[in-house]
Short mmCIF file of C-alpha atoms and ligand atoms in Angstrom, two decimals:
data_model
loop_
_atom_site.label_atom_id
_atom_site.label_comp_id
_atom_site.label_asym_id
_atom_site.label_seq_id
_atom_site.Cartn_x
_atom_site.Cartn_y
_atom_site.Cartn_z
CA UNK A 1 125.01 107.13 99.25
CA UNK A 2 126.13 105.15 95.83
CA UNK A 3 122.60 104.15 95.38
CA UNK A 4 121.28 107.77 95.89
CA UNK A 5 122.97 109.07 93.13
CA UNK A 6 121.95 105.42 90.91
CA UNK A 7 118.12 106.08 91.39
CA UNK A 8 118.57 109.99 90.41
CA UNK A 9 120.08 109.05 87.10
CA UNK A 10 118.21 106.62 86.49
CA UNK A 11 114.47 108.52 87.05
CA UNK A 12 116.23 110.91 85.27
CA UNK A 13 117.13 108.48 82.09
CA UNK A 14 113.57 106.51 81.92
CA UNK A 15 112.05 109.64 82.48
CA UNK A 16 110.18 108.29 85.56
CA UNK A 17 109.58 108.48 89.50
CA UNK A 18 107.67 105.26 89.65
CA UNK A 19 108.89 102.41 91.27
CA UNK A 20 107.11 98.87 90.60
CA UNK A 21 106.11 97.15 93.12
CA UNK A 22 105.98 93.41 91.62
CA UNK A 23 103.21 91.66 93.95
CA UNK A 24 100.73 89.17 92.43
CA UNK A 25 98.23 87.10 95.19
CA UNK A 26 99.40 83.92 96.54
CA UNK A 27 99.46 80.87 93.92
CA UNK A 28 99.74 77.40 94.55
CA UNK A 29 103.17 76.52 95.00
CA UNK A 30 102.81 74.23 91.74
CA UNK A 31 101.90 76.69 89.69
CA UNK A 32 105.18 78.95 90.64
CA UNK A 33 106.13 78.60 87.03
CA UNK A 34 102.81 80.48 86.13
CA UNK A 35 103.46 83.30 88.72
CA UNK A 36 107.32 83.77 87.18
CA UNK A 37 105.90 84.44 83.84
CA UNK A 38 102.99 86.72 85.14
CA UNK A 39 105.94 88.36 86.51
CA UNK A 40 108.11 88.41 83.36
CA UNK A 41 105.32 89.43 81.71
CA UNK A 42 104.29 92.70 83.11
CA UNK A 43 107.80 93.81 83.72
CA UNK A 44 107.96 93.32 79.85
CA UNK A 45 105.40 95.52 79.47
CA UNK A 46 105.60 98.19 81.94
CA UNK A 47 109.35 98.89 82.15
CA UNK A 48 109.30 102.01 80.09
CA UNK A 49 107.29 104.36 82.60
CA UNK A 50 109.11 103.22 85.39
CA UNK A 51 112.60 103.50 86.88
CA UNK A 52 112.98 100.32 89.44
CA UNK A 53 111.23 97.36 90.82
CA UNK A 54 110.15 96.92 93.95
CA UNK A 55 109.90 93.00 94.69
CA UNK A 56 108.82 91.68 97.83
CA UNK A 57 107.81 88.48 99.53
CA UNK A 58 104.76 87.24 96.78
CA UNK A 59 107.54 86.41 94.67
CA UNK A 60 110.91 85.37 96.85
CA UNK A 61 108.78 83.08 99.04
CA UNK A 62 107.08 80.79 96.28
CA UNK A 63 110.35 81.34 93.25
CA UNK A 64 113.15 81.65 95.45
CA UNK A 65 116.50 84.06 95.55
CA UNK A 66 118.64 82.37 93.68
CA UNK A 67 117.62 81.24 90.54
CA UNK A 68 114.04 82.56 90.63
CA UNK A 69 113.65 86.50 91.45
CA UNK A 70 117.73 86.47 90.61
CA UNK A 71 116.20 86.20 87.05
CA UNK A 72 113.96 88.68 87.23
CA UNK A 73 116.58 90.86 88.66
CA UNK A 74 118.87 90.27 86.11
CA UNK A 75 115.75 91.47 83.70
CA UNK A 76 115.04 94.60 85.38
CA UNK A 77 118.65 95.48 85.07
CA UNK A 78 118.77 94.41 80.87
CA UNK A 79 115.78 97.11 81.31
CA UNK A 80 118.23 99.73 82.98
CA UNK A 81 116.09 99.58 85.51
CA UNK A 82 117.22 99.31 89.64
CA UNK A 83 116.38 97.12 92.26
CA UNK A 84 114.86 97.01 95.57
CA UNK A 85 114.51 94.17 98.01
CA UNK A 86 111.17 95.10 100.07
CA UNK A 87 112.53 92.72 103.01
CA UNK A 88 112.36 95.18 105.60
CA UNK A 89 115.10 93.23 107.66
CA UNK A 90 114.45 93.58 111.79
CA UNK A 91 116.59 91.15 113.19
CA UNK A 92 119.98 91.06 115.21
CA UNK A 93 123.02 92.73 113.20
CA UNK A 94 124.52 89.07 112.53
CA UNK A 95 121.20 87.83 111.02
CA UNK A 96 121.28 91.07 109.25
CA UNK A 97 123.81 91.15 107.77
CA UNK A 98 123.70 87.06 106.29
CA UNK A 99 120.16 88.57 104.81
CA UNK A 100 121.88 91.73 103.35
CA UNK A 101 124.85 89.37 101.83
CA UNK A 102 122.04 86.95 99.97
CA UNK A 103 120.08 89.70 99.06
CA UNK A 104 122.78 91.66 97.40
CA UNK A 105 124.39 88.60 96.18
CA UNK A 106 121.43 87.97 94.15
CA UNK A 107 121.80 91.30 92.43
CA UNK A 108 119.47 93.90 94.39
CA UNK A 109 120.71 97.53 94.44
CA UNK A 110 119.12 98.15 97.67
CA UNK A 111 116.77 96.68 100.14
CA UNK A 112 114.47 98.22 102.82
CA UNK A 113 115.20 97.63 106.63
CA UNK A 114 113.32 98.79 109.82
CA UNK A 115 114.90 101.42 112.28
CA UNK A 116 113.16 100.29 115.38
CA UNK A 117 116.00 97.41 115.73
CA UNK A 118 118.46 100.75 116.52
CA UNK A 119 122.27 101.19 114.95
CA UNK A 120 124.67 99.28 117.49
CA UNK A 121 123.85 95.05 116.53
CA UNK A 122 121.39 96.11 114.63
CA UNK A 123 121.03 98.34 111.44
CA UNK A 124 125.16 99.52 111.15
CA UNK A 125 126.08 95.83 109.98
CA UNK A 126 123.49 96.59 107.02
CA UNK A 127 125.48 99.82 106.38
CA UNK A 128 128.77 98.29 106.51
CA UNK A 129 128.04 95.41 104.33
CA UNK A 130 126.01 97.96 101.83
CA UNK A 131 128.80 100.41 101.84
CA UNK A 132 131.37 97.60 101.09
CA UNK A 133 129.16 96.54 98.15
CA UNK A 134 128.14 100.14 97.39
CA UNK A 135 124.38 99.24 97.72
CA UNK A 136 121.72 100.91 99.22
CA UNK A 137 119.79 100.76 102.84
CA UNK A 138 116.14 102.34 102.77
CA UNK A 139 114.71 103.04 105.94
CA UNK A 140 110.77 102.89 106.85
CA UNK A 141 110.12 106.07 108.92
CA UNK A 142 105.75 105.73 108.62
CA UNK A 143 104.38 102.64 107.00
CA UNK A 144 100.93 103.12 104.60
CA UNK A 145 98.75 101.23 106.42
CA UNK A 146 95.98 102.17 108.74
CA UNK A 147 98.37 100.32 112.26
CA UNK A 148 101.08 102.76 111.57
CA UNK A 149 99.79 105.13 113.82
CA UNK A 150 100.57 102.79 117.03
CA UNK A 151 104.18 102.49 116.55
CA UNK A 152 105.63 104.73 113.52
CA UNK A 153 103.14 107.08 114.94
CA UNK A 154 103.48 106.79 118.38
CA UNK A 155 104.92 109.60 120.75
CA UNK A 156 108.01 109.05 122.92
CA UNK A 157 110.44 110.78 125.29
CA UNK A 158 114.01 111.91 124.41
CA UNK A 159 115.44 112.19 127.70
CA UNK A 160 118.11 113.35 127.23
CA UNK A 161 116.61 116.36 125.60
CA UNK A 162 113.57 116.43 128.05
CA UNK A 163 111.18 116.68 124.93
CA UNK A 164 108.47 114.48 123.28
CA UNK A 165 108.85 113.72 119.77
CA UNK A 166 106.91 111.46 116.96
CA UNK A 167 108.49 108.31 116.25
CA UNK A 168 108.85 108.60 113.31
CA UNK A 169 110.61 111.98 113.09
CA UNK A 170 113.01 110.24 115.53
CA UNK A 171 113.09 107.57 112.64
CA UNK A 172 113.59 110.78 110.09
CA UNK A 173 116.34 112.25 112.04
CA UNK A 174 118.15 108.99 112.10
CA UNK A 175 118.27 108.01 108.71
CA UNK A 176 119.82 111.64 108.39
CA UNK A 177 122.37 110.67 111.21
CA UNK A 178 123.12 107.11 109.16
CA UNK A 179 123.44 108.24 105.66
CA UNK A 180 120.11 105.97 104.29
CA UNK A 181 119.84 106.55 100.67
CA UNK A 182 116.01 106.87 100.89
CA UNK A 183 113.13 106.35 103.42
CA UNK A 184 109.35 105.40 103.19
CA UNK A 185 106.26 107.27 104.33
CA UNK A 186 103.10 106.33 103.23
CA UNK A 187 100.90 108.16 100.44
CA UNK A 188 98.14 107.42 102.40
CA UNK A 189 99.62 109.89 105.46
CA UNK A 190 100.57 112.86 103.29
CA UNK A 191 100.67 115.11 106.12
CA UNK A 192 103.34 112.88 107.63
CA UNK A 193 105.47 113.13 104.53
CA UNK A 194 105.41 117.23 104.42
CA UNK A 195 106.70 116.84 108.08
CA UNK A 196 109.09 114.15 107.54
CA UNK A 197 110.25 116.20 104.17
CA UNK A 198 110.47 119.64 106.42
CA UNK A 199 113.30 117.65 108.25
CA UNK A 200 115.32 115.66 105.72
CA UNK A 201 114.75 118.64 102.92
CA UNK A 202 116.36 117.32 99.72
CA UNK A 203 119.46 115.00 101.28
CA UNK A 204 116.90 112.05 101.24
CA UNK A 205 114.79 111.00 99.15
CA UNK A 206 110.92 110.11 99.89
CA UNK A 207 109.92 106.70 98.53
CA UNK A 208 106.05 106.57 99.01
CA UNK A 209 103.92 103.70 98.71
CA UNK A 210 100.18 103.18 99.25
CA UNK A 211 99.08 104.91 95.92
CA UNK A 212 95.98 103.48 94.18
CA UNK A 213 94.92 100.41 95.74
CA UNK A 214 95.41 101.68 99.42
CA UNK A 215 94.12 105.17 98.62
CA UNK A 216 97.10 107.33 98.68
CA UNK A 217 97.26 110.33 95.73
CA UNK A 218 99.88 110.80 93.27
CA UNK A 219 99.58 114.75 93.61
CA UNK A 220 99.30 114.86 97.72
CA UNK A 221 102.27 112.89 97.93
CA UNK A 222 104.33 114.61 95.47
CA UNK A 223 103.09 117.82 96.97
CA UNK A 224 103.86 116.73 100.04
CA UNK A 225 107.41 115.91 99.17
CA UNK A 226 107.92 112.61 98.30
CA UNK A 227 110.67 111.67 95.54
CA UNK A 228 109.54 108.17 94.28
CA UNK A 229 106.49 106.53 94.05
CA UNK A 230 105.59 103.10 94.22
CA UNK A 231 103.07 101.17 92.82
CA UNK A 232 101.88 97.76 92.75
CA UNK A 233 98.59 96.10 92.59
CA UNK A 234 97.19 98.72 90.91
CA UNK A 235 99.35 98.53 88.14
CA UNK A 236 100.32 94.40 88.23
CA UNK A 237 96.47 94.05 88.46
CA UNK A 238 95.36 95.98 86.03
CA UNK A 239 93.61 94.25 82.56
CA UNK A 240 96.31 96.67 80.99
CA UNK A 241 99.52 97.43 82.74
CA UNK A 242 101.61 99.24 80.88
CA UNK A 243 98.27 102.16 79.70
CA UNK A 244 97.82 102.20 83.86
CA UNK A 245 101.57 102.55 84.16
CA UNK A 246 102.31 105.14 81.60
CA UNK A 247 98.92 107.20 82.99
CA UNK A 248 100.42 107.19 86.36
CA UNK A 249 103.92 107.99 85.16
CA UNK A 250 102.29 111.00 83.36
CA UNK A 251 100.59 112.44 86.21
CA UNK A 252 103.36 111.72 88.36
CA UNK A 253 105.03 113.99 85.61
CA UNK A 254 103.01 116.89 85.77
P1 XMP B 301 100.26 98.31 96.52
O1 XMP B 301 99.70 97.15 95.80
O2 XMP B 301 99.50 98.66 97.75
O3 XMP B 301 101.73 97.78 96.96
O4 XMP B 301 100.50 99.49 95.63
C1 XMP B 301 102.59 98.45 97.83
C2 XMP B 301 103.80 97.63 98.03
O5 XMP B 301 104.65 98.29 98.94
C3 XMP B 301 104.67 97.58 100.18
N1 XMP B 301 104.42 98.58 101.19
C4 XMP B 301 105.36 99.09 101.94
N2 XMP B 301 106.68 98.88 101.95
N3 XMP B 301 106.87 100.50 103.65
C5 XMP B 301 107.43 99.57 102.82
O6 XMP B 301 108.65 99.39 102.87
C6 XMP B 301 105.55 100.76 103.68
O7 XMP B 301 105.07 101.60 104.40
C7 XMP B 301 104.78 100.02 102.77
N4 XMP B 301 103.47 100.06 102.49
C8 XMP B 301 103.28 99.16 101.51
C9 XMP B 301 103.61 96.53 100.13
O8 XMP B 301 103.94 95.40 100.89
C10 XMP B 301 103.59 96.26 98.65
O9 XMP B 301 104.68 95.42 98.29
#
């Protein structure tokens, strides 16, 4: 729970809930030097209204770990800012656990898996190598887009229990079980996050995506119960990005 207690001081010393997601459409490979600096730049500009980065494939795929988001890591931290790998890892524990190591190795506080792989071979190597490191594991519990309804939203049997529950408040009542340090429910389902919240209360914090761009609200969600919020195209888009940043950190405020 190391990172838990990072991400509330740190909201709490920038003064904001909003995480950055730093995603930019696909560029030719050539012109990766191009899509670094885009990045540079609006972390340059943005980083006072916001209290981590959120980085997912658009930039590890075409830069790289090591050398290449590593830097922009490293950038986001001389910010004071924290870090979250968006890898959502869903493999065997072993392969897990290799992706964990590189991802932490390049400097990210924290990265989001998927808790339909289960604990045993599965998510506890995450845990274990986070825990050594003192890094965080996110779980999804109900992805923003429209699909999530077929699996995070699907219904299934505890039978054990004789009962039929969501998936995704199985998913909720997990990441209770396993100590995550956050979990994600889409803006866009704010319904979903007031249930999800009923169960978790304050031991975990909400990290909601799918405001702006996918249609999500900064109020519902809050409302709702969600703890962070992150943002991305609408912001890394924008003609401006640190007005649209500071406006969203300011209602996010209120
Ligand atoms: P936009 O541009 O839609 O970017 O503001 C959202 C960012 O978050 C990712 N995303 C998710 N990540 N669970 C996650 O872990 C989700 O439910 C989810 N929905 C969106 C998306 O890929 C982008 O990086």
């Amino acid at each position: 729970m190391f990172f838990r207690g990072k991400m509330e001081k740190t909201a709490k010393s920038k003064d904001s809930n909003i995480v950055l997601a730093l995603d930019f459409p696909f560029e030719e490979p050539k012109n990766k030097e191009k899509l670094f600096s885009r990045a540079k730049n609006v972390l340059d500009r943005v980083h006072p209204y916001i209290c981590a980065v959120k980085i997912n494939h658009h930039l590890v795929l075409p830069l790289g770990t090591f050398n290449g988001v590593q830097k922009i890591v490293e950038k986001a931290h001389d910010f004071g800012l924290l870090t979250i790998m968006d890898c959502k890892v869903n493999d065997i524990g072993s392969t897990n656990k290799v992706i964990a190591q590189y991802y932490y190795a390049s400097g990210f506080d924290a990265l989001i898996a998927n808790p339909f792989i289960g604990w045993e071979e599965g998510l506890k190597p995450i845990f274990d190598v986070a825990q050594e490191l003192q890094r965080g594991v996110i779980l999804l519990v109900y992805m923003s887009h429209k699909g999530a309804t077929e699996g995070y939203g699907q219904t299934i049997i505890n039978t054990e229990k004789r009962v039929s529950i969501p998936q995704y408040m199985a998913f909720a009542k997990k990441a209770l079980k396993w100590k995550a340090d956050g979990i994600v429910a889409g803006a866009t389902f704010p319904e979903k996050i007031k249930e999800i919240h009923k169960t978790i209360g304050e031991e975990i914090p909400i990290y909601s995506p799918g405001i702006g761009t996918q249609g999500g609200k900064i109020k519902a969600a809050l409302e709702a119960g969600a703890r962070y919020l992150i943002v991305g195209r609408t912001i890394t888009l924008a003609e401006k990005p640190s007005e649209v940043a500071k406006k969203i950190r300011d209602q996010a405020k209120k």
